[in-house]
Short mmCIF file of C-alpha atoms in Angstrom, two decimals:
data_model
loop_
_atom_site.label_atom_id
_atom_site.label_comp_id
_atom_site.label_asym_id
_atom_site.label_seq_id
_atom_site.Cartn_x
_atom_site.Cartn_y
_atom_site.Cartn_z
CA MET A 25 -17.88 25.70 29.43
CA PRO A 26 -20.27 23.33 27.34
CA LEU A 27 -23.87 24.01 28.43
CA SER A 28 -24.42 20.23 28.49
CA LEU A 29 -22.02 20.15 31.79
CA LEU A 30 -24.58 22.64 33.27
CA ILE A 31 -27.46 20.40 32.40
CA LEU A 32 -25.31 17.39 34.19
CA ALA A 33 -25.09 19.26 37.14
CA LEU A 34 -28.41 20.15 37.32
CA SER A 35 -29.31 16.67 37.11
CA ALA A 36 -26.76 15.99 39.93
CA PHE A 37 -28.26 18.54 41.87
CA ALA A 38 -31.98 16.97 41.60
CA ILE A 39 -30.70 13.50 42.19
CA GLY A 40 -28.44 14.44 45.24
CA THR A 41 -31.23 16.63 47.00
CA THR A 42 -33.85 13.76 46.58
CA GLU A 43 -31.47 11.38 48.09
CA PHE A 44 -30.46 13.53 51.11
CA VAL A 45 -33.49 15.86 51.97
CA ILE A 46 -35.52 12.94 53.35
CA MET A 47 -32.98 13.16 56.05
CA GLY A 48 -34.12 16.77 57.15
CA LEU A 49 -38.04 15.77 56.58
CA LEU A 50 -37.75 12.57 58.62
CA PRO A 51 -39.86 13.68 61.92
CA ASP A 52 -42.53 15.46 59.57
CA VAL A 53 -42.59 12.06 57.36
CA ALA A 54 -42.89 9.94 60.30
CA ARG A 55 -45.64 12.30 62.21
CA ASP A 56 -47.64 12.62 58.88
CA LEU A 57 -47.75 8.67 58.13
CA GLY A 58 -47.97 7.40 61.57
CA VAL A 59 -44.53 5.81 61.92
CA SER A 60 -41.85 6.03 64.20
CA ILE A 61 -38.53 7.77 63.47
CA PRO A 62 -36.77 4.10 63.06
CA GLY A 63 -39.44 3.08 60.86
CA ALA A 64 -39.21 6.39 58.67
CA GLY A 65 -35.48 5.91 58.61
CA TRP A 66 -36.25 2.70 56.48
CA LEU A 67 -37.21 5.03 53.83
CA VAL A 68 -33.39 6.31 53.71
CA THR A 69 -32.66 2.48 53.73
CA GLY A 70 -34.78 1.58 50.91
CA TYR A 71 -33.47 4.39 48.81
CA ALA A 72 -29.81 3.42 49.38
CA LEU A 73 -30.38 -0.49 48.92
CA GLY A 74 -32.24 0.75 45.38
CA VAL A 75 -29.20 2.47 44.52
CA ALA A 76 -26.67 -0.62 45.48
CA ILE A 77 -28.79 -3.24 43.51
CA GLY A 78 -30.04 -1.01 40.60
CA ALA A 79 -26.18 0.66 39.70
CA PRO A 80 -24.86 -2.75 38.18
CA PHE A 81 -28.14 -3.93 36.87
CA MET A 82 -29.03 -0.34 35.30
CA ALA A 83 -25.62 -0.24 33.85
CA MET A 84 -25.55 -3.27 32.23
CA ALA A 85 -28.93 -2.60 31.15
CA THR A 86 -28.10 0.60 29.34
CA SER A 87 -24.67 -0.60 28.30
CA ARG A 88 -25.71 -1.06 24.39
CA LEU A 89 -27.70 2.47 24.36
CA PRO A 90 -26.23 5.63 23.05
CA ARG A 91 -25.07 7.37 26.18
CA LYS A 92 -27.57 10.19 25.69
CA LEU A 93 -30.33 8.02 25.49
CA ALA A 94 -29.26 6.02 28.30
CA LEU A 95 -29.30 9.56 30.48
CA VAL A 96 -32.56 10.64 29.08
CA SER A 97 -33.90 7.16 30.29
CA LEU A 98 -32.65 7.24 33.50
CA MET A 99 -33.72 10.93 34.11
CA GLY A 100 -37.29 9.73 33.09
CA VAL A 101 -37.15 6.85 35.69
CA PHE A 102 -35.96 9.58 38.47
CA ILE A 103 -38.90 11.98 37.33
CA VAL A 104 -41.33 9.03 37.85
CA GLY A 105 -40.25 8.05 41.11
CA ASN A 106 -40.44 11.70 42.33
CA LEU A 107 -43.85 12.11 41.28
CA LEU A 108 -44.83 8.96 43.11
CA CYS A 109 -43.15 10.28 46.13
CA ALA A 110 -45.29 13.63 45.75
CA VAL A 111 -48.56 11.60 45.77
CA ALA A 112 -47.89 9.10 48.06
CA SER A 113 -50.85 8.61 50.52
CA ASP A 114 -49.27 5.87 52.97
CA TYR A 115 -45.77 4.44 54.19
CA ASN A 116 -45.64 1.30 51.51
CA LEU A 117 -46.31 3.55 48.54
CA LEU A 118 -43.76 6.14 49.64
CA MET A 119 -41.14 3.05 50.10
CA VAL A 120 -41.90 1.81 46.76
CA ALA A 121 -41.67 5.41 45.25
CA ARG A 122 -38.10 5.72 47.04
CA VAL A 123 -36.87 2.48 45.44
CA VAL A 124 -37.99 3.69 41.96
CA THR A 125 -36.22 6.79 42.10
CA ALA A 126 -32.85 5.31 43.36
CA LEU A 127 -32.64 2.64 40.55
CA CYS A 128 -31.55 5.45 38.28
CA HIS A 129 -29.12 7.02 40.54
CA GLY A 130 -25.76 4.87 40.20
CA ALA A 131 -25.94 4.56 36.44
CA PHE A 132 -26.71 8.05 35.85
CA PHE A 133 -23.83 9.16 37.80
CA GLY A 134 -21.45 6.68 36.40
CA ILE A 135 -22.27 7.08 32.46
CA GLY A 136 -22.94 10.82 33.21
CA SER A 137 -19.14 11.09 34.40
CA VAL A 138 -18.21 9.41 30.86
CA VAL A 139 -19.95 12.07 28.89
CA ALA A 140 -18.66 14.66 31.21
CA ALA A 141 -15.20 13.87 30.43
CA SER A 142 -16.07 13.56 26.70
CA LEU A 143 -17.20 17.01 26.45
CA VAL A 144 -13.78 18.47 26.87
CA PRO A 145 -10.21 18.13 25.65
CA ALA A 146 -8.05 15.54 27.60
CA ASN A 147 -6.45 17.94 29.84
CA ARG A 148 -9.79 19.25 31.40
CA ARG A 149 -11.78 16.05 31.88
CA ALA A 150 -11.24 15.84 35.49
CA SER A 151 -12.46 19.45 36.06
CA ALA A 152 -15.50 18.51 33.94
CA VAL A 153 -16.30 15.58 36.02
CA ALA A 154 -15.66 17.62 39.19
CA LEU A 155 -18.12 20.08 37.43
CA MET A 156 -20.69 17.57 37.20
CA PHE A 157 -20.45 16.64 40.91
CA THR A 158 -20.61 20.11 41.79
CA GLY A 159 -24.65 19.42 41.49
CA LEU A 160 -24.11 16.94 44.10
CA THR A 161 -22.25 19.28 46.65
CA LEU A 162 -24.87 21.89 46.00
CA ALA A 163 -27.42 19.43 46.65
CA ASN A 164 -25.92 19.07 50.05
CA VAL A 165 -25.37 23.09 50.73
CA LEU A 166 -28.66 24.31 49.14
CA GLY A 167 -30.93 21.45 48.38
CA VAL A 168 -31.15 19.75 51.67
CA PRO A 169 -31.74 22.96 53.83
CA LEU A 170 -34.10 24.72 51.49
CA GLY A 171 -36.05 21.41 50.67
CA THR A 172 -36.20 20.74 54.37
CA ALA A 173 -37.57 24.38 55.17
CA LEU A 174 -40.19 24.19 52.30
CA GLY A 175 -41.59 20.63 53.60
CA GLN A 176 -41.95 22.15 57.19
CA VAL A 177 -43.80 25.12 55.85
CA ALA A 178 -45.82 23.66 52.77
CA GLY A 179 -45.75 19.89 53.84
CA TRP A 180 -43.03 17.30 53.06
CA ARG A 181 -44.82 16.18 49.72
CA SER A 182 -44.03 19.86 48.38
CA THR A 183 -40.60 19.31 48.34
CA PHE A 184 -40.89 16.13 45.94
CA TRP A 185 -43.33 18.43 43.71
CA VAL A 186 -40.47 20.93 43.34
CA VAL A 187 -37.66 18.15 42.70
CA THR A 188 -40.03 16.59 40.15
CA GLY A 189 -40.09 20.17 38.34
CA ILE A 190 -36.28 20.25 38.49
CA GLY A 191 -35.84 16.70 36.92
CA VAL A 192 -38.12 17.81 34.24
CA ILE A 193 -36.00 20.89 33.49
CA ALA A 194 -32.82 18.70 33.42
CA LEU A 195 -34.93 16.12 31.09
CA ILE A 196 -35.84 18.94 28.54
CA GLY A 197 -31.93 20.09 28.86
CA LEU A 198 -30.40 16.58 28.26
CA ILE A 199 -32.65 16.02 25.43
CA ARG A 200 -32.17 19.39 23.58
CA VAL A 201 -28.51 20.04 24.60
CA LEU A 202 -26.67 16.67 24.81
CA PRO A 203 -24.97 15.84 21.91
CA LEU A 204 -25.80 12.30 20.63
CA ARG A 205 -22.48 10.57 19.38
CA HIS A 206 -22.39 7.84 17.08
CA ASP A 207 -18.78 6.87 17.46
CA GLU A 208 -18.95 5.81 20.97
CA GLU A 209 -17.01 2.60 21.84
CA LYS A 210 -19.24 -0.11 23.04
CA LEU A 211 -18.90 -1.45 26.70
CA ASP A 212 -17.67 -5.12 26.93
CA MET A 213 -19.19 -6.34 30.06
CA ARG A 214 -17.09 -9.64 30.11
CA ALA A 215 -13.79 -7.59 29.72
CA GLU A 216 -15.21 -5.06 32.54
CA LEU A 217 -16.28 -7.92 34.86
CA ALA A 218 -12.75 -9.72 34.22
CA ALA A 219 -11.10 -6.88 35.56
CA LEU A 220 -12.67 -7.26 39.23
CA LYS A 221 -10.19 -9.66 40.21
CA GLY A 222 -7.86 -9.50 43.25
CA ALA A 223 -8.63 -8.46 46.88
CA GLY A 224 -7.60 -4.74 46.46
CA ILE A 225 -10.60 -3.81 44.61
CA TRP A 226 -13.15 -5.67 47.06
CA LEU A 227 -11.28 -4.08 50.15
CA SER A 228 -11.48 -0.66 48.49
CA LEU A 229 -15.49 -1.19 48.11
CA SER A 230 -15.54 -2.74 51.55
CA MET A 231 -13.65 0.64 52.85
CA THR A 232 -16.51 2.65 50.77
CA VAL A 233 -19.27 0.62 52.64
CA LEU A 234 -17.92 1.02 55.92
CA PHE A 235 -17.41 4.95 55.56
CA SER A 236 -20.74 5.59 54.45
CA ALA A 237 -22.15 3.68 57.13
CA SER A 238 -20.54 5.65 59.53
CA MET A 239 -21.62 8.69 58.17
CA PHE A 240 -25.27 7.83 57.27
CA ALA A 241 -25.61 6.20 60.65
CA LEU A 242 -25.30 9.75 62.12
CA PHE A 243 -26.56 11.83 59.16
CA THR A 244 -29.82 9.97 59.10
CA TYR A 245 -30.97 10.75 62.41
CA VAL A 246 -29.32 14.32 62.83
CA ALA A 247 -32.82 16.12 62.56
CA PRO A 248 -34.40 14.10 65.60
CA LEU A 249 -30.91 14.23 67.46
CA LEU A 250 -30.91 18.10 67.17
CA GLY A 251 -34.76 18.65 67.98
CA ASP A 252 -34.86 16.10 70.84
CA VAL A 253 -31.46 16.27 72.41
CA THR A 254 -30.27 19.50 71.44
CA GLY A 255 -33.32 21.42 71.62
CA VAL A 256 -32.92 23.22 68.20
CA SER A 257 -36.35 24.34 66.65
CA PRO A 258 -37.37 23.23 63.09
CA ARG A 259 -35.99 26.27 61.64
CA GLY A 260 -32.88 25.61 63.51
CA VAL A 261 -32.59 22.22 62.05
CA THR A 262 -32.75 23.90 58.75
CA TRP A 263 -29.93 26.27 59.35
CA THR A 264 -27.70 23.35 60.81
CA LEU A 265 -28.26 21.57 57.69
CA LEU A 266 -26.78 24.28 55.70
CA LEU A 267 -23.84 24.61 58.18
CA ILE A 268 -23.42 20.64 57.44
CA GLY A 269 -23.78 21.25 53.88
CA LEU A 270 -20.63 24.08 54.01
CA GLY A 271 -18.79 21.52 56.12
CA LEU A 272 -19.49 18.76 53.46
CA THR A 273 -18.18 21.22 50.70
CA LEU A 274 -15.18 22.10 52.41
CA GLY A 275 -14.23 18.46 53.18
CA ASN A 276 -14.63 17.88 49.42
CA ILE A 277 -12.29 20.25 48.56
CA LEU A 278 -9.79 19.49 51.37
CA GLY A 279 -9.97 15.96 50.58
CA GLY A 280 -9.38 16.39 46.72
CA LYS A 281 -6.10 18.24 47.72
CA LEU A 282 -4.90 16.07 50.24
CA ALA A 283 -5.52 12.65 48.41
CA ASP A 284 -3.59 13.97 45.20
CA ARG A 285 -0.53 13.88 47.72
CA ARG A 286 -0.89 11.00 49.87
CA LEU A 287 -4.02 8.66 49.08
CA GLY A 288 -3.48 6.38 51.93
CA ALA A 289 -2.51 8.52 54.48
CA THR A 290 -5.72 10.71 53.56
CA LEU A 291 -8.06 7.85 53.87
CA ILE A 292 -6.19 6.70 57.26
CA GLY A 293 -6.36 10.37 58.88
CA VAL A 294 -10.05 10.77 57.57
CA PHE A 295 -11.39 7.82 59.18
CA ALA A 296 -9.40 8.36 62.52
CA ALA A 297 -11.03 12.14 62.71
CA MET A 298 -14.48 10.71 61.91
CA ALA A 299 -14.18 8.29 64.84
CA VAL A 300 -12.96 10.81 67.38
CA VAL A 301 -15.30 13.74 66.36
CA SER A 302 -18.39 11.08 66.08
CA THR A 303 -17.29 10.03 69.64
CA VAL A 304 -17.22 13.73 70.87
CA LEU A 305 -20.66 14.53 69.30
CA SER A 306 -22.27 11.87 71.79
CA TRP A 307 -21.10 14.53 74.51
CA THR A 308 -21.58 17.81 73.06
CA SER A 309 -25.19 17.25 71.52
CA VAL A 310 -26.81 18.23 74.72
CA ALA A 311 -25.40 21.75 74.16
CA LEU A 312 -26.18 24.13 71.13
CA ILE A 313 -22.95 25.82 70.20
CA PRO A 314 -20.63 22.66 70.90
CA ALA A 315 -23.10 20.52 69.02
CA GLU A 316 -22.92 22.82 66.03
CA ILE A 317 -19.33 23.20 65.97
CA THR A 318 -18.97 19.38 65.97
CA LEU A 319 -21.27 18.74 63.41
CA PHE A 320 -19.59 21.04 61.15
CA LEU A 321 -15.92 19.35 62.02
CA TRP A 322 -17.59 16.03 61.51
CA ALA A 323 -19.19 17.08 57.97
CA THR A 324 -15.66 18.20 56.89
CA ALA A 325 -14.02 15.28 57.85
CA ALA A 326 -16.61 12.70 56.25
CA PHE A 327 -16.80 14.21 52.87
CA ALA A 328 -13.02 14.37 52.74
CA ALA A 329 -12.98 10.65 52.16
CA VAL A 330 -15.16 11.20 49.26
CA PRO A 331 -12.74 12.02 46.47
CA ALA A 332 -9.77 9.69 48.03
CA LEU A 333 -12.45 6.88 47.96
CA GLN A 334 -13.21 7.25 44.25
CA VAL A 335 -9.51 7.67 43.36
CA ASN A 336 -8.78 4.75 45.42
CA VAL A 337 -11.31 2.43 43.85
CA VAL A 338 -10.10 3.21 40.32
CA MET A 339 -6.42 2.56 41.06
CA PHE A 340 -7.23 -0.78 42.26
CA GLY A 341 -9.75 -1.41 39.20
CA LYS A 342 -7.78 0.79 36.76
CA ALA A 343 -8.82 -2.04 34.03
CA ALA A 344 -12.38 -1.26 34.50
CA PRO A 345 -12.81 2.15 35.25
CA ASN A 346 -16.51 2.58 34.22
CA LEU A 347 -17.61 -0.51 36.07
CA VAL A 348 -15.77 0.29 39.41
CA SER A 349 -16.86 3.68 39.54
CA THR A 350 -20.59 2.73 39.22
CA LEU A 351 -19.77 -0.20 41.79
CA ASN A 352 -18.35 2.41 44.05
CA ILE A 353 -21.52 4.22 44.09
CA GLY A 354 -23.61 1.12 44.78
CA ALA A 355 -21.14 0.56 47.59
CA PHE A 356 -21.41 4.02 49.18
CA ASN A 357 -25.41 3.59 49.09
CA LEU A 358 -25.03 0.07 50.23
CA GLY A 359 -23.19 1.51 53.47
CA ASN A 360 -25.93 4.24 53.56
CA ALA A 361 -28.52 1.39 53.85
CA LEU A 362 -26.35 -0.25 56.60
CA GLY A 363 -25.86 3.00 58.54
CA ALA A 364 -29.65 3.97 58.45
CA TRP A 365 -30.41 0.56 59.80
CA ILE A 366 -27.57 0.46 62.65
CA GLY A 367 -28.82 3.81 63.59
CA GLY A 368 -32.52 3.03 63.62
CA LEU A 369 -31.37 -0.09 65.50
CA VAL A 370 -29.80 1.99 68.44
CA ILE A 371 -32.71 3.87 68.89
CA ALA A 372 -35.14 1.01 68.45
CA GLN A 373 -33.23 -0.64 71.51
CA GLY A 374 -34.01 2.26 73.50
CA LEU A 375 -30.39 3.19 73.83
CA GLY A 376 -31.25 6.93 72.86
CA LEU A 377 -30.34 9.21 70.25
CA THR A 378 -26.89 10.32 71.68
CA ARG A 379 -25.66 6.70 71.45
CA VAL A 380 -26.24 6.59 67.83
CA PRO A 381 -23.16 9.18 67.13
CA LEU A 382 -20.78 6.06 69.24
CA ALA A 383 -22.30 3.64 66.53
CA ALA A 384 -21.28 5.90 63.76
CA ALA A 385 -17.52 5.96 65.46
CA VAL A 386 -17.34 2.21 65.78
CA LEU A 387 -18.16 1.90 62.00
CA ALA A 388 -15.63 4.62 61.24
CA VAL A 389 -12.94 2.45 63.26
CA LEU A 390 -13.78 -0.44 61.25
CA ALA A 391 -12.96 1.46 57.82
CA LEU A 392 -9.73 2.47 59.28
CA ILE A 393 -8.74 -1.02 59.96
CA VAL A 394 -10.03 -2.29 56.43
CA THR A 395 -7.45 0.74 55.16
CA LEU A 396 -4.59 -0.49 56.98
CA ILE A 397 -5.01 -3.86 55.60
CA THR A 398 -5.79 -2.72 52.04
CA PHE A 399 -2.61 -0.43 51.99
CA SER A 400 -0.32 -2.91 53.99
CA GLN A 401 -1.20 -5.75 51.23
CA ALA A 402 -0.70 -3.45 48.64
CA GLY A 403 2.80 -2.77 49.89
CA GLY A 404 4.87 -0.74 47.65
CA LYS A 405 2.83 -0.51 44.66
CA THR A 406 0.65 2.08 46.38
CA GLU A 407 2.18 2.30 50.21
CA LEU A 408 0.66 5.44 51.74
CA ALA A 409 1.69 7.21 48.40
CA PRO A 410 0.35 10.02 46.34
CA ALA A 411 -2.33 9.39 44.33
CA THR A 412 -2.07 8.49 40.66
CA HIS A 413 -4.77 9.61 38.00
#
């Protein structure tokens, strides 16, 4: 296993942790900066919009750079953004810092995936990309609960100091270990953009947006839901985030296996499951054990969609896999922003935290409808067929 792959996985771990850990720290940040929970939720929205907007622009801005230099530059932006988060003295500065950090996210994963695949023989490329994304999974399993626990004990800024340190280690690794290749094929942006024709690719990206909106309408406010409705202590929230991380990991594994067999059927089943489980959570959230079980099932269902959505968007945009993969990450984070905003709106309107899962369920139903339209229009070319790679 090339050491470069481990460095890419470490980079993914740092980026994933800084994106998701804010959800566990939301009550602490809101209290410290004197803003409401929905107001603090905009920090999730701001990051997500930074990714969605930054992904295509940063991909184009770095398209003529050697991939190693592009990744090093993007990690530099990540470090600066997290450093600003760690020293932010007020809400506005923290929001700016979150957006700066987000700019590198989409392009790093898009370029990093290409680099990971180039480090191994052709028959191991999928495994290499999966190893890089293992860092993102570990960010949910370990980074978020540990970062939340640290923030609760030593202050939320301490978490961003630690993530900054991890970013510096990753940067040094990228500089010293990642090979600099001079035979890289330059990206033809005109050809890539020309491949974005047809309804299939845009319907697929819409599926990703709605899926992510459903997931983050709930995930963004899971800490206040657990604290105010379920009655979980701050330490209990950390353990619940670990449980959710395990569910996300299990879902990612199951989703990949199911999508290899029946792509369309997997997406339909996952979105239906998300709608049902989110609805159930609106009732079970008042009791500890039922709430914990429901959240684990929700996390498993939610992340089962991730590999299927990635395969789906590349299938419809196979002439421009690099660009559509980056756009899909942007779509995921656009949905993140939309979901965080919708969840915050439900709370701000005084409907209560228990109505947030119902909003997530509605968004999952919309994703299900778009999925049915997408595959019915594709007809016999893709049907509810086995995924193609």
